Coordinates of C-alpha atoms in Angstrom, one line a residue:
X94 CA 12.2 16.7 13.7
X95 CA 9.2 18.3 11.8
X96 CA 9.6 19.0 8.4
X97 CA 7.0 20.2 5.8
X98 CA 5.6 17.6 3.4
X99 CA 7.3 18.8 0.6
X100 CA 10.9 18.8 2.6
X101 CA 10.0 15.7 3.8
X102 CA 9.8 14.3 0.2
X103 CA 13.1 16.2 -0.7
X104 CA 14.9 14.5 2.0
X105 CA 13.4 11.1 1.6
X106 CA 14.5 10.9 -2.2
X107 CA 18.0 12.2 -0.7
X108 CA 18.2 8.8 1.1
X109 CA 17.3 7.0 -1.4
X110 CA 19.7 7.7 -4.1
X111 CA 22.7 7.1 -1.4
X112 CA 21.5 3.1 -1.6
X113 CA 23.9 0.9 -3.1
X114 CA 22.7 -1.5 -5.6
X115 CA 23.8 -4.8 -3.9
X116 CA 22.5 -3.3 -0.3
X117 CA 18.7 -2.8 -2.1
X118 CA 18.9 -6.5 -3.7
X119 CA 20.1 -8.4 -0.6
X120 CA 17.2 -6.8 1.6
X121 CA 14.6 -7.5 -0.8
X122 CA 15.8 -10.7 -1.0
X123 CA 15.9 -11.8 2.7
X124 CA 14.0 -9.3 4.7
X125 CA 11.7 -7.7 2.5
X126 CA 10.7 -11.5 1.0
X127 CA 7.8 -12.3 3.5
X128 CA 5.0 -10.4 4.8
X129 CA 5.5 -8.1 8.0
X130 CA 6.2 -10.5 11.0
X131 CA 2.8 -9.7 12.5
X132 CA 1.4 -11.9 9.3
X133 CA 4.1 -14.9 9.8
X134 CA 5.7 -16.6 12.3
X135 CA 10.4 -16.1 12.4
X136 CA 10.4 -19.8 11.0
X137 CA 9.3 -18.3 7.8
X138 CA 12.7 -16.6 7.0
X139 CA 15.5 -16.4 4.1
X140 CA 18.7 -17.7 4.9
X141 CA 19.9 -18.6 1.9
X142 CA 19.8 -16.6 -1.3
X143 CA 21.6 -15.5 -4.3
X144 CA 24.2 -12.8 -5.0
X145 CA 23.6 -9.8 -6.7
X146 CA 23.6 -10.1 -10.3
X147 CA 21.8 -13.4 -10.7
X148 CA 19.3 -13.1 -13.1
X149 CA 17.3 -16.8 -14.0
X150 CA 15.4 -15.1 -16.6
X151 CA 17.1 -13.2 -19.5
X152 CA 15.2 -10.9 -21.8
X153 CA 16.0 -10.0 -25.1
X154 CA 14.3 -6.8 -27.1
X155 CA 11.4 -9.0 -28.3
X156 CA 11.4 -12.0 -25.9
X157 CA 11.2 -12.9 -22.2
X158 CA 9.6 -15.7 -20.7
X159 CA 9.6 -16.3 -17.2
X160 CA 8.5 -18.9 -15.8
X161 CA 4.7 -19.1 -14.6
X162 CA 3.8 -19.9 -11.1
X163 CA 1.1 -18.8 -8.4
X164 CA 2.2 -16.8 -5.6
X165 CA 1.7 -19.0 -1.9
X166 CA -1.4 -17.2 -0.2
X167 CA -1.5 -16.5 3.4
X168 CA -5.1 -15.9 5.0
X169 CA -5.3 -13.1 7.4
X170 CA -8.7 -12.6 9.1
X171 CA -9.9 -9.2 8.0
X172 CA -13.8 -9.1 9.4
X173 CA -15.5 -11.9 10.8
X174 CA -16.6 -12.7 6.8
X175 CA -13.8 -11.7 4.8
X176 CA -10.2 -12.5 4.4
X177 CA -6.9 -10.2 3.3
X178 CA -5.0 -12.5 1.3
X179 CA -0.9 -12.2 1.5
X180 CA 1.3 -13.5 -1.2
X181 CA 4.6 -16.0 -1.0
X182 CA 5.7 -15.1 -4.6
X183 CA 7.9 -17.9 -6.2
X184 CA 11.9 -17.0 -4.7
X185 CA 13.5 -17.8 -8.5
X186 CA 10.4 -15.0 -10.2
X187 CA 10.9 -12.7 -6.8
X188 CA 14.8 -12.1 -7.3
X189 CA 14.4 -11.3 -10.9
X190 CA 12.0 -8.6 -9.7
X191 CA 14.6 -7.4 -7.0
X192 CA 17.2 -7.7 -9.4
X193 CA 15.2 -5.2 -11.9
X194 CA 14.2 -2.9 -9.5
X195 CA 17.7 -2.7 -7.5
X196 CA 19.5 -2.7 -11.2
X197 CA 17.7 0.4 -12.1
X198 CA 17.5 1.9 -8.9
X199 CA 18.5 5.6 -10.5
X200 CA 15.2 5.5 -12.8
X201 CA 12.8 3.9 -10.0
X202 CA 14.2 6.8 -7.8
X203 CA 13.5 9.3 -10.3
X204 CA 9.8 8.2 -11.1
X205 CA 8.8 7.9 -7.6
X206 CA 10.4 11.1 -6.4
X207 CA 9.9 13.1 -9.8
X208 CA 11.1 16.4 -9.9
X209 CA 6.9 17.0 -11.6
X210 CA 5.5 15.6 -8.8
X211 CA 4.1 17.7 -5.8
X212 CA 2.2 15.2 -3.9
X213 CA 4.5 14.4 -0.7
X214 CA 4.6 10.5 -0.2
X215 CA 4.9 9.5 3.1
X216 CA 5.2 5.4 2.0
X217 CA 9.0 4.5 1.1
X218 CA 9.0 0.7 1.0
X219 CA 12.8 0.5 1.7
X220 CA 13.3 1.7 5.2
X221 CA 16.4 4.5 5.3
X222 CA 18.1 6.4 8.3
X223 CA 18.2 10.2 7.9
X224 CA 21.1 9.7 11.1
X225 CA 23.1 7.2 8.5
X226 CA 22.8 8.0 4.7
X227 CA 23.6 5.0 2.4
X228 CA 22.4 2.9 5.2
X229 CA 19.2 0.1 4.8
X230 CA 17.5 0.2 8.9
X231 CA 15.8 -2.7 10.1
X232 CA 12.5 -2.0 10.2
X233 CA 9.8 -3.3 7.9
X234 CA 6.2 -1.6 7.2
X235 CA 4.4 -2.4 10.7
X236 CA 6.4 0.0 12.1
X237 CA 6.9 2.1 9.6
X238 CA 2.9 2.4 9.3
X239 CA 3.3 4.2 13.0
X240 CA 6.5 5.9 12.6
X241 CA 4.9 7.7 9.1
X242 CA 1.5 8.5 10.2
X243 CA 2.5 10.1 13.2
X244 CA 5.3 12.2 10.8
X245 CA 2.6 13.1 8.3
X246 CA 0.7 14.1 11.3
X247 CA 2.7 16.4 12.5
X248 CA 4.3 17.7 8.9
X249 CA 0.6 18.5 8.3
X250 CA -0.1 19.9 11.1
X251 CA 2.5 22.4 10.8
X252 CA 1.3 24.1 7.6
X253 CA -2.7 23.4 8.2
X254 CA -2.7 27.0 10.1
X255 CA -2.7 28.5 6.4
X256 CA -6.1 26.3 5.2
X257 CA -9.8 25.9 6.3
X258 CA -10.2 22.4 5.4
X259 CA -9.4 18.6 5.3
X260 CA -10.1 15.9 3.1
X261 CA -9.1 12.0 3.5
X262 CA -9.7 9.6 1.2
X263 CA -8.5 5.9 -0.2
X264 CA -7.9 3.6 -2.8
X265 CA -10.5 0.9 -3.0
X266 CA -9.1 -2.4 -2.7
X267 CA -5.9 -1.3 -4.1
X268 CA -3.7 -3.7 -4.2
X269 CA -5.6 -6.7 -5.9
X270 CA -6.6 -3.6 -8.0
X271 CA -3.4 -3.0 -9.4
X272 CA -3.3 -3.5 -12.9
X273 CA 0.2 -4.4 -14.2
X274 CA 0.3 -3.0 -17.5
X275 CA 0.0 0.5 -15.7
X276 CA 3.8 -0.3 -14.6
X277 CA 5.1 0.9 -17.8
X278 CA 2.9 3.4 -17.9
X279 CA 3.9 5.2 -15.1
X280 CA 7.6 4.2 -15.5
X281 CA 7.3 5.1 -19.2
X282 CA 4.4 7.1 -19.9
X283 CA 1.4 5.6 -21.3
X284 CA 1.6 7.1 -24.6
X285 CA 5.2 5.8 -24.9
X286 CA 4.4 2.5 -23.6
X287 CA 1.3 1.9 -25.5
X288 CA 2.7 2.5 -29.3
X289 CA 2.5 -0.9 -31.0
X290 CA 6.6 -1.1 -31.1
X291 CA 6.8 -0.9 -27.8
X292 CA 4.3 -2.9 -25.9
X293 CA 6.2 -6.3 -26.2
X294 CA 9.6 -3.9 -26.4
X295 CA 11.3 -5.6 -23.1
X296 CA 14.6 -2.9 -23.2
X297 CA 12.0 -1.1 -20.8
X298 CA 12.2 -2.1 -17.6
X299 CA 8.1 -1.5 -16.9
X300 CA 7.6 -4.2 -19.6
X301 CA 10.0 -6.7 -17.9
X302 CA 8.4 -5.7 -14.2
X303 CA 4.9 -6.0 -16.2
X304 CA 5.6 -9.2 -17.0
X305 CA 7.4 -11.1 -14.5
X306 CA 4.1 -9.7 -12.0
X307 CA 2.0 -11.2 -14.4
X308 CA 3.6 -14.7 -14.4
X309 CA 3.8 -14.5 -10.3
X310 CA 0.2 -14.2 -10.6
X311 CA -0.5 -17.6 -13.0
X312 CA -0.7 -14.8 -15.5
X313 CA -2.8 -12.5 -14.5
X314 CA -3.1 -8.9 -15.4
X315 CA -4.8 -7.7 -12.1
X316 CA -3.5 -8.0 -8.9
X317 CA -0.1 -7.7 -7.1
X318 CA 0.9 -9.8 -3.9
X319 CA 0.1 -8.1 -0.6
X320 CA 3.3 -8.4 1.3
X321 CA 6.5 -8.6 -0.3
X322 CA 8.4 -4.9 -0.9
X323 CA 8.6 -5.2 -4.3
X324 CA 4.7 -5.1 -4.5
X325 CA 5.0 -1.8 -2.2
X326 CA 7.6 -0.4 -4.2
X327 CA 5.6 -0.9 -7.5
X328 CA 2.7 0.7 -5.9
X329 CA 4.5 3.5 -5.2
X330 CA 5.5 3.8 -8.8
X331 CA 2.2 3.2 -10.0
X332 CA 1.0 5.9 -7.8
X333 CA 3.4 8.6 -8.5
X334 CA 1.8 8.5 -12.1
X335 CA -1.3 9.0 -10.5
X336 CA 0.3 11.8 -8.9
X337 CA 2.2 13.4 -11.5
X338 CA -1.0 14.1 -13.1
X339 CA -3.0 15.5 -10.2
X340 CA 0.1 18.1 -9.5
X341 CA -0.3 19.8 -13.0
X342 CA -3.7 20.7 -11.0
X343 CA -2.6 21.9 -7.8
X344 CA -2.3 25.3 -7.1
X345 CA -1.2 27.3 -3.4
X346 CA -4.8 26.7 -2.4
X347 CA -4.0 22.8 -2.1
X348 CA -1.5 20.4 -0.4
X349 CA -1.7 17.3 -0.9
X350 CA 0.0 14.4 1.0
X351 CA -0.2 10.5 0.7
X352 CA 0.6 7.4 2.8
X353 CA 0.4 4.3 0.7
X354 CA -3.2 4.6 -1.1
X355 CA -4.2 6.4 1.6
X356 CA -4.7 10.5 0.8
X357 CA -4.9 14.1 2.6
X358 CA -5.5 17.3 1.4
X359 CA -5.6 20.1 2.7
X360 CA -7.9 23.2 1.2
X361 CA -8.6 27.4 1.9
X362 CA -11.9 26.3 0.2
X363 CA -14.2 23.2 0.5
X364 CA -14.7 23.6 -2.9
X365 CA -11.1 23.0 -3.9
X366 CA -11.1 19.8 -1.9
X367 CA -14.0 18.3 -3.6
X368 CA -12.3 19.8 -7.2
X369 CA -9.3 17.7 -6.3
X370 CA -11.6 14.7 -5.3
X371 CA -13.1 14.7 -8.5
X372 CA -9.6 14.8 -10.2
X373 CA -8.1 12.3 -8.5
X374 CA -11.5 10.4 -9.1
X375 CA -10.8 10.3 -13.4
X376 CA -6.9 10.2 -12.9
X377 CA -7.4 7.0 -11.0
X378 CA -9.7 5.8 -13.4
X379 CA -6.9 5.8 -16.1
X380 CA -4.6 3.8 -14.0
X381 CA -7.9 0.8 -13.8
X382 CA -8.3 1.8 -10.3
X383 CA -11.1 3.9 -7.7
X384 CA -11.7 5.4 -4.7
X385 CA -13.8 4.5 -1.8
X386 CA -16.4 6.6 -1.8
X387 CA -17.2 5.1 1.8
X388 CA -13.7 6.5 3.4
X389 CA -13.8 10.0 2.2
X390 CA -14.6 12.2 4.8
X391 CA -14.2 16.8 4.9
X392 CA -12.9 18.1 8.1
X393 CA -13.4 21.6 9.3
X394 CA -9.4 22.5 10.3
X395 CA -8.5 21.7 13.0
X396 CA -10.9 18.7 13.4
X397 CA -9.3 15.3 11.4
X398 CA -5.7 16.4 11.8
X399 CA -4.7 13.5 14.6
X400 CA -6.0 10.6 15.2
X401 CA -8.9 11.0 18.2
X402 CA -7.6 7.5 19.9
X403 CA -4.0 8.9 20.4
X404 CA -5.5 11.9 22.9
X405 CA -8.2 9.5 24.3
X406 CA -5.4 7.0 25.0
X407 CA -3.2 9.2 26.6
X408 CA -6.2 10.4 29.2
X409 CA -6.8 6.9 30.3
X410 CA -3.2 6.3 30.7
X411 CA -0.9 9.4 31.0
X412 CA 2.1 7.1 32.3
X413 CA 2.0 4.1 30.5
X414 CA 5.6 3.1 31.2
X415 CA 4.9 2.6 34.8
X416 CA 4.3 -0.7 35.8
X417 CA 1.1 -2.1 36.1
X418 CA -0.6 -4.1 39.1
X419 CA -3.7 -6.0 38.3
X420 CA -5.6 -3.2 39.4
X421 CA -4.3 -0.4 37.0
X422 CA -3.5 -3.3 34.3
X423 CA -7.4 -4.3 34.6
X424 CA -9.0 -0.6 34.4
X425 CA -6.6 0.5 31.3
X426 CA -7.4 -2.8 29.3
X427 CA -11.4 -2.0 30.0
X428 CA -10.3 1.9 28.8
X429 CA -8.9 0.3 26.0
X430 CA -11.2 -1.7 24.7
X431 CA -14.3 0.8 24.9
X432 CA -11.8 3.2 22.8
X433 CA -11.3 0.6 19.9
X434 CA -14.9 0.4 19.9
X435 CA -15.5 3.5 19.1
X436 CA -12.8 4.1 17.0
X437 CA -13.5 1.0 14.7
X438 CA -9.5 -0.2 13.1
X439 CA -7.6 1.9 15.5
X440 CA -4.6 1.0 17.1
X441 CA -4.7 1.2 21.0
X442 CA -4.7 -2.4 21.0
X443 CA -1.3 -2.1 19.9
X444 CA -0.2 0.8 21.7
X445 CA -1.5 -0.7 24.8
X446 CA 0.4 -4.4 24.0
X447 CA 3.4 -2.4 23.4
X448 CA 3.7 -0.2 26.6
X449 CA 3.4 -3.2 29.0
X450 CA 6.7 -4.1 27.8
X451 CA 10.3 -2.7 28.3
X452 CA 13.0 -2.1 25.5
X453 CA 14.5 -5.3 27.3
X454 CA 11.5 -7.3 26.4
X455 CA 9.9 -7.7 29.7
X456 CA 6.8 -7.3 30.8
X457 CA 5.6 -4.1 32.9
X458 CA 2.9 -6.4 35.0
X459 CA 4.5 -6.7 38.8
X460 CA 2.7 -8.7 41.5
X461 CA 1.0 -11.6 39.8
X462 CA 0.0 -14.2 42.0
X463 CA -1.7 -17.4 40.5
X464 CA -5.4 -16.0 40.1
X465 CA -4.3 -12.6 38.6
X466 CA -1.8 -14.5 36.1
X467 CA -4.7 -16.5 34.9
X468 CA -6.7 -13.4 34.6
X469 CA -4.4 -11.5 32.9
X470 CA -3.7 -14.2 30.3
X471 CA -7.5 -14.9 29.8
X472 CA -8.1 -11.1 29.2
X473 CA -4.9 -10.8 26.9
X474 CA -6.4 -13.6 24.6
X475 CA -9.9 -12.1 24.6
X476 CA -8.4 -8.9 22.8
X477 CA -7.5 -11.5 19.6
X478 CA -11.5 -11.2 19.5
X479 CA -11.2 -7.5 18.9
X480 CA -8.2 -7.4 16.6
X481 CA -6.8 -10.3 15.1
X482 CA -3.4 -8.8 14.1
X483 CA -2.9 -8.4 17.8
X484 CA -2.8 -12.1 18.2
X485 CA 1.0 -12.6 17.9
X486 CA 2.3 -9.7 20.0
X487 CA -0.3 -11.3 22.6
X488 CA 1.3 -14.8 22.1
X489 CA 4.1 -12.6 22.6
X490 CA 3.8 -11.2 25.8
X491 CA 2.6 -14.8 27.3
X492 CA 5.3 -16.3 26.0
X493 CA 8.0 -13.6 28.1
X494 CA 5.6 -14.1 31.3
X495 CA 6.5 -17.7 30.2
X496 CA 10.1 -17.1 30.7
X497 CA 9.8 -15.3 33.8
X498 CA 10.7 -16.6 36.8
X499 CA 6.9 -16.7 38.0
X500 CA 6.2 -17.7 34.9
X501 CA 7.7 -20.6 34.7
X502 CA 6.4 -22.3 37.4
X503 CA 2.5 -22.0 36.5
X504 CA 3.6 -23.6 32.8
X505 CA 0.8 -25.9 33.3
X506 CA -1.9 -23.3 33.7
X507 CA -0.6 -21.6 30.8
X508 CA -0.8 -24.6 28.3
X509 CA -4.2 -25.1 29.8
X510 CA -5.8 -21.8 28.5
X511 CA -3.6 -22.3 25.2
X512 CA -5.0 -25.5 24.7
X513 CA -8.6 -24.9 25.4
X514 CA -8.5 -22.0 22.9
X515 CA -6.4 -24.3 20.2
X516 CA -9.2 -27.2 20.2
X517 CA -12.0 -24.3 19.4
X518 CA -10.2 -23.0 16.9
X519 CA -9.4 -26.1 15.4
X520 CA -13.0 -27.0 15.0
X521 CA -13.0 -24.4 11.7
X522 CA -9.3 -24.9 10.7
X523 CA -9.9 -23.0 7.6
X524 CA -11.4 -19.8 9.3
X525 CA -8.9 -19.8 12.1
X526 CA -5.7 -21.0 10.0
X527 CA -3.8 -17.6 11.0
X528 CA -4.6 -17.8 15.2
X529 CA -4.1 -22.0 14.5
X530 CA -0.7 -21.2 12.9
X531 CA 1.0 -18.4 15.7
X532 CA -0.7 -20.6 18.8
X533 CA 1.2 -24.0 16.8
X534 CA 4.7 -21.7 16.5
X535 CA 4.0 -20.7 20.2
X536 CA 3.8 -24.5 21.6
X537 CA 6.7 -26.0 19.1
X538 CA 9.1 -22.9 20.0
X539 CA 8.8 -23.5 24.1
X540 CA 9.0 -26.7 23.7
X541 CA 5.2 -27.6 24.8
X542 CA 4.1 -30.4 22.6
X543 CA 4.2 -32.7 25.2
X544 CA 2.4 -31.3 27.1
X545 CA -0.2 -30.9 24.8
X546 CA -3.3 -33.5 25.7
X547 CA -4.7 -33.8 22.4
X548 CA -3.2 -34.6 18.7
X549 CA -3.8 -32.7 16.4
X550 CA -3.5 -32.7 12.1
X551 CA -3.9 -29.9 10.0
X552 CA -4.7 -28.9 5.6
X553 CA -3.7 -25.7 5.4
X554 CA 0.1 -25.3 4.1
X555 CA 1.2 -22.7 6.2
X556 CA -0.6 -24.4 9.1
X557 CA 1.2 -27.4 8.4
X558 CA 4.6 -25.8 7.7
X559 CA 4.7 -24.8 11.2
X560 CA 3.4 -28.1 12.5
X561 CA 5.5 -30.5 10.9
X562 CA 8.8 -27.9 10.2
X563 CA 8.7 -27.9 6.5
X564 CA 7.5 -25.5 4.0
X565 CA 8.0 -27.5 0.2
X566 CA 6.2 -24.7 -2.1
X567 CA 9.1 -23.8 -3.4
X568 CA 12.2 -26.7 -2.9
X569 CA 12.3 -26.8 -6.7
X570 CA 14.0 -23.5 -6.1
X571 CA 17.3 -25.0 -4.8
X572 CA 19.6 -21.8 -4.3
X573 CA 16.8 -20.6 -1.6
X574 CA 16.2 -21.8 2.2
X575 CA 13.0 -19.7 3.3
X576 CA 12.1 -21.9 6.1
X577 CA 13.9 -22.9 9.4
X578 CA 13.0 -25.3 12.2
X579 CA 10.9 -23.6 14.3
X580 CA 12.9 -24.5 17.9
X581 CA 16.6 -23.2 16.0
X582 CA 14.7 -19.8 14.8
X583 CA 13.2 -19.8 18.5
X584 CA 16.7 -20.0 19.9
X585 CA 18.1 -16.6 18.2
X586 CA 14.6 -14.3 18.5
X587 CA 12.0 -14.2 21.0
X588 CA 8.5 -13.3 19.9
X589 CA 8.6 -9.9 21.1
X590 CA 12.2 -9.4 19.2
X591 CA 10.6 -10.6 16.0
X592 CA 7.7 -8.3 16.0
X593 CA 10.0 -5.2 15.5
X594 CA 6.8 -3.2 15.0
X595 CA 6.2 -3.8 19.1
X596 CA 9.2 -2.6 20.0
X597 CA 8.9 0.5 22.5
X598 CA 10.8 3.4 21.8

């Protein structure tokens, strides 16, 4: 159902206030803990953790002192050079921030959704049902990501008849940006929050989420953890400051939306669209934090409002729930890899990985003899070339050919390619610790070691965690289990059911 951005909002802030308290800390807890399941394999999971109302560090007016620790990174190839680094944060230091947040749900809900504020947020960390009020869904972000842009899309869409232009722009580097004294402020207001009684006052709540950030972090003042919800829902309080102060500027000739750090606008003028540029330029500034100058882009309405991959997708493949022989399988996957070419990020990949599946989890490729299986695996692992984040729900889909009745028979061939590409990879463990890590969880959960002709030994601690079935980071946290044997996990959740962002609707 299309709504307009500012009903959207409305509704959203609806849901969230009809969360219980214990609901919000258990999900945080357990499902909201670790990084979206492209980043991890299921054997990374909470199955043990405390009740509501635990609290390991008290706080008095003038003192708190959690515990300091470093947050567990997690390397995710970003470009060939760089890295996007996750963050494990210490379970004991991560249910105190659950605790704080869930605690004082009511005044979280009312700074993210304030009644001030007319940018329209399109980021809710917590996912919530508009069909079942009160209710937490299942999802986490890498669906969301898909659900909400393609809402904002067409909740934009929907009102751009009455402007000219459109203007997208991002935060640069935004989360290793954040800076967590601006918790407070937005919570708070700066002003408040920055009068010499109150900077160590730790009655607010920003000063106690402030703080127990900080000593996630070793300390550090800059920089939340990429992964875990309570980083997403502190940027979205941080960012409704930021937004608070750009709505005393709007005016009819503006609308302004926002997924994440990621912003829209739409303008009757150009010139109001660069005006608000400019704003949101200084307001950020105050908050410690920038734009990228590189991602803004003006749009001439209706150029910009959907994404061009979407329409160039649906050309190449107007029934993509059909089943594919090799044929049609081939010619789509050469479609879809000139379109991510020239729409450098996109997600056909995705798309592509997730229509060659049912809602039962099978795969919607009929007629494979022994030469087109190996093809279609070979071609399948070539896309992790294009977009490593695909890896997994590739993994994925060999693993259910796997379980297939043809499958199963040409195990052998399978390993083979698996193996070949392992041994590469292993060469420069440290560049290729995320593919090392899913292909290890592949061969341990379908019981393929032995089949396996060389031995292998790994450094990196996730790496190794999935190799040996032990993840120690955090045992001195004793009321926590956040790791299972890989071939029990394997047992209650296929690949494909793990990656909930894959599912096909």
């Amino acid at each position: 159902m299309s709504r307009t951005p500012k009903e959207h909002f409305q509704r959203t802030k609806e849901l969230a206030q009809a969360l219980t308290k214990s609901d919000i800390y258990n999900w945080l807890v357990t499902k909201g803990y670790f990084p979206e399941s492209y980043v991890l394999p299921p054997c990374f999971t909470v199955t043990k953790s405390p009740t509501f109302g635990k609290v390991y560090f008290p706080y008095t007016e003038k003192k708190f002192k959690p515990k300091i620790s470093e947050f567990q990174q997690v390397h995710f190839p970003k470009t060939e050079l760089t890295d996007r680094t996750f963050g494990i944060i210490d379970p004991e230091i991560h249910s105190d921030i659950a605790f704080t947040i869930a605690d004082n749900w009511d005044d979280i809900v009312t700074c993210i959704f304030h009644k001030d504020n007319k940018v329209s947020s399109y980021s809710f960390p917590i996912p919530v049902d508009d069909k079942k009020p009160g209710m937490i869904g299942g999802l986490r972000s890498g669906r969301m990501i898909y659900e909400f842009i393609e809402m904002a899309e067409n909740d934009v869409a929907s009102i751009a008849f009455r402007y000219k232009y459109l203007i997208k722009t991002d935060i640069k580097n935004f989360y290793p940006s954040i800076y967590t004294h601006s918790i407070p402020w937005a919570l708070h207001g700066k002003c408040l929050i920055r009068d010499p009684s109150n900077r160590q006052n730790y009655d607010f709540i920003g000063n106690r989420l402030d703080k127990l950030f900080q000593n996630a972090n070793d300390g550090c003042t800059n920089g939340v953890p990429i992964g875990p919800v309570v980083s997403d829902i502190i940027s979205e309080l941080v960012l409704s400051g930021v937004d608070r102060q750009l709505s005393k500027l709007l005016n009819n000739d503006v609308v302004v939306v926002r997924f994440k750090d990621d912003y829209r606008i739409l303008a009757k003028k150009e010139a109001d669209g660069r005006s608000f540029i400019k704003s949101l330029q200084a307001t950020l500034k105050e908050y410690r934090l920038e734009l990228n100058d590189g991602k803004t882009e003006i749009h001439r309405l209706p150029n910009g409002l959907f994404r061009n991959w979407v329409s160039e997708y649906h050309a190449v493949n107007p029934q993509p729930k059909k089943y594919y022989e090799f044929k049609r399988f081939k010619e789509v996957y050469l479609s879809v890899i000139e379109i991510d070419k020239n729409n450098i990020g996109c997600g056909v990949i995705d798309r592509f990985l997730a229509d060659i599946t049912t809602k039962k989890y099978k795969i919607r490729i009929n007629k494979l003899d022994t030469k087109s299986l190996t093809k279609v695996i070979s071609l399948l692992l070539m896309l992790a070339d294009l977009r490593t984040k695909s890896f997994p729900k590739v993994l994925a889909i060999i693993e259910a050919i796997l379980k297939s009745s043809f499958g199963s028979k040409h195990v052998d061939s399978i390993i083979e390619h698996l193996e070949e590409f392992l041994q590469d990879l292993n060469q420069h463990e440290m560049n290729n610790r995320y593919l090392i890590t899913w292909i290890i969880y592949f061969i341990k959960s379908n019981y393929l070691e032995d089949r396996l002709k060389g031995t292998y030994n790994f450094s990196d601690p996730i790496v190794c965690a999935t190799h040996e079935d032990q993840f120690t980071m955090f045992d001195i946290c004793q009321y926590f289990k956040i790791f299972s044997d890989v071939q029990i996990v394997a047992k209650k959740v296929t690949m494909l059911q793990h990656l909930d962002v894959f599912k096909p609707q």
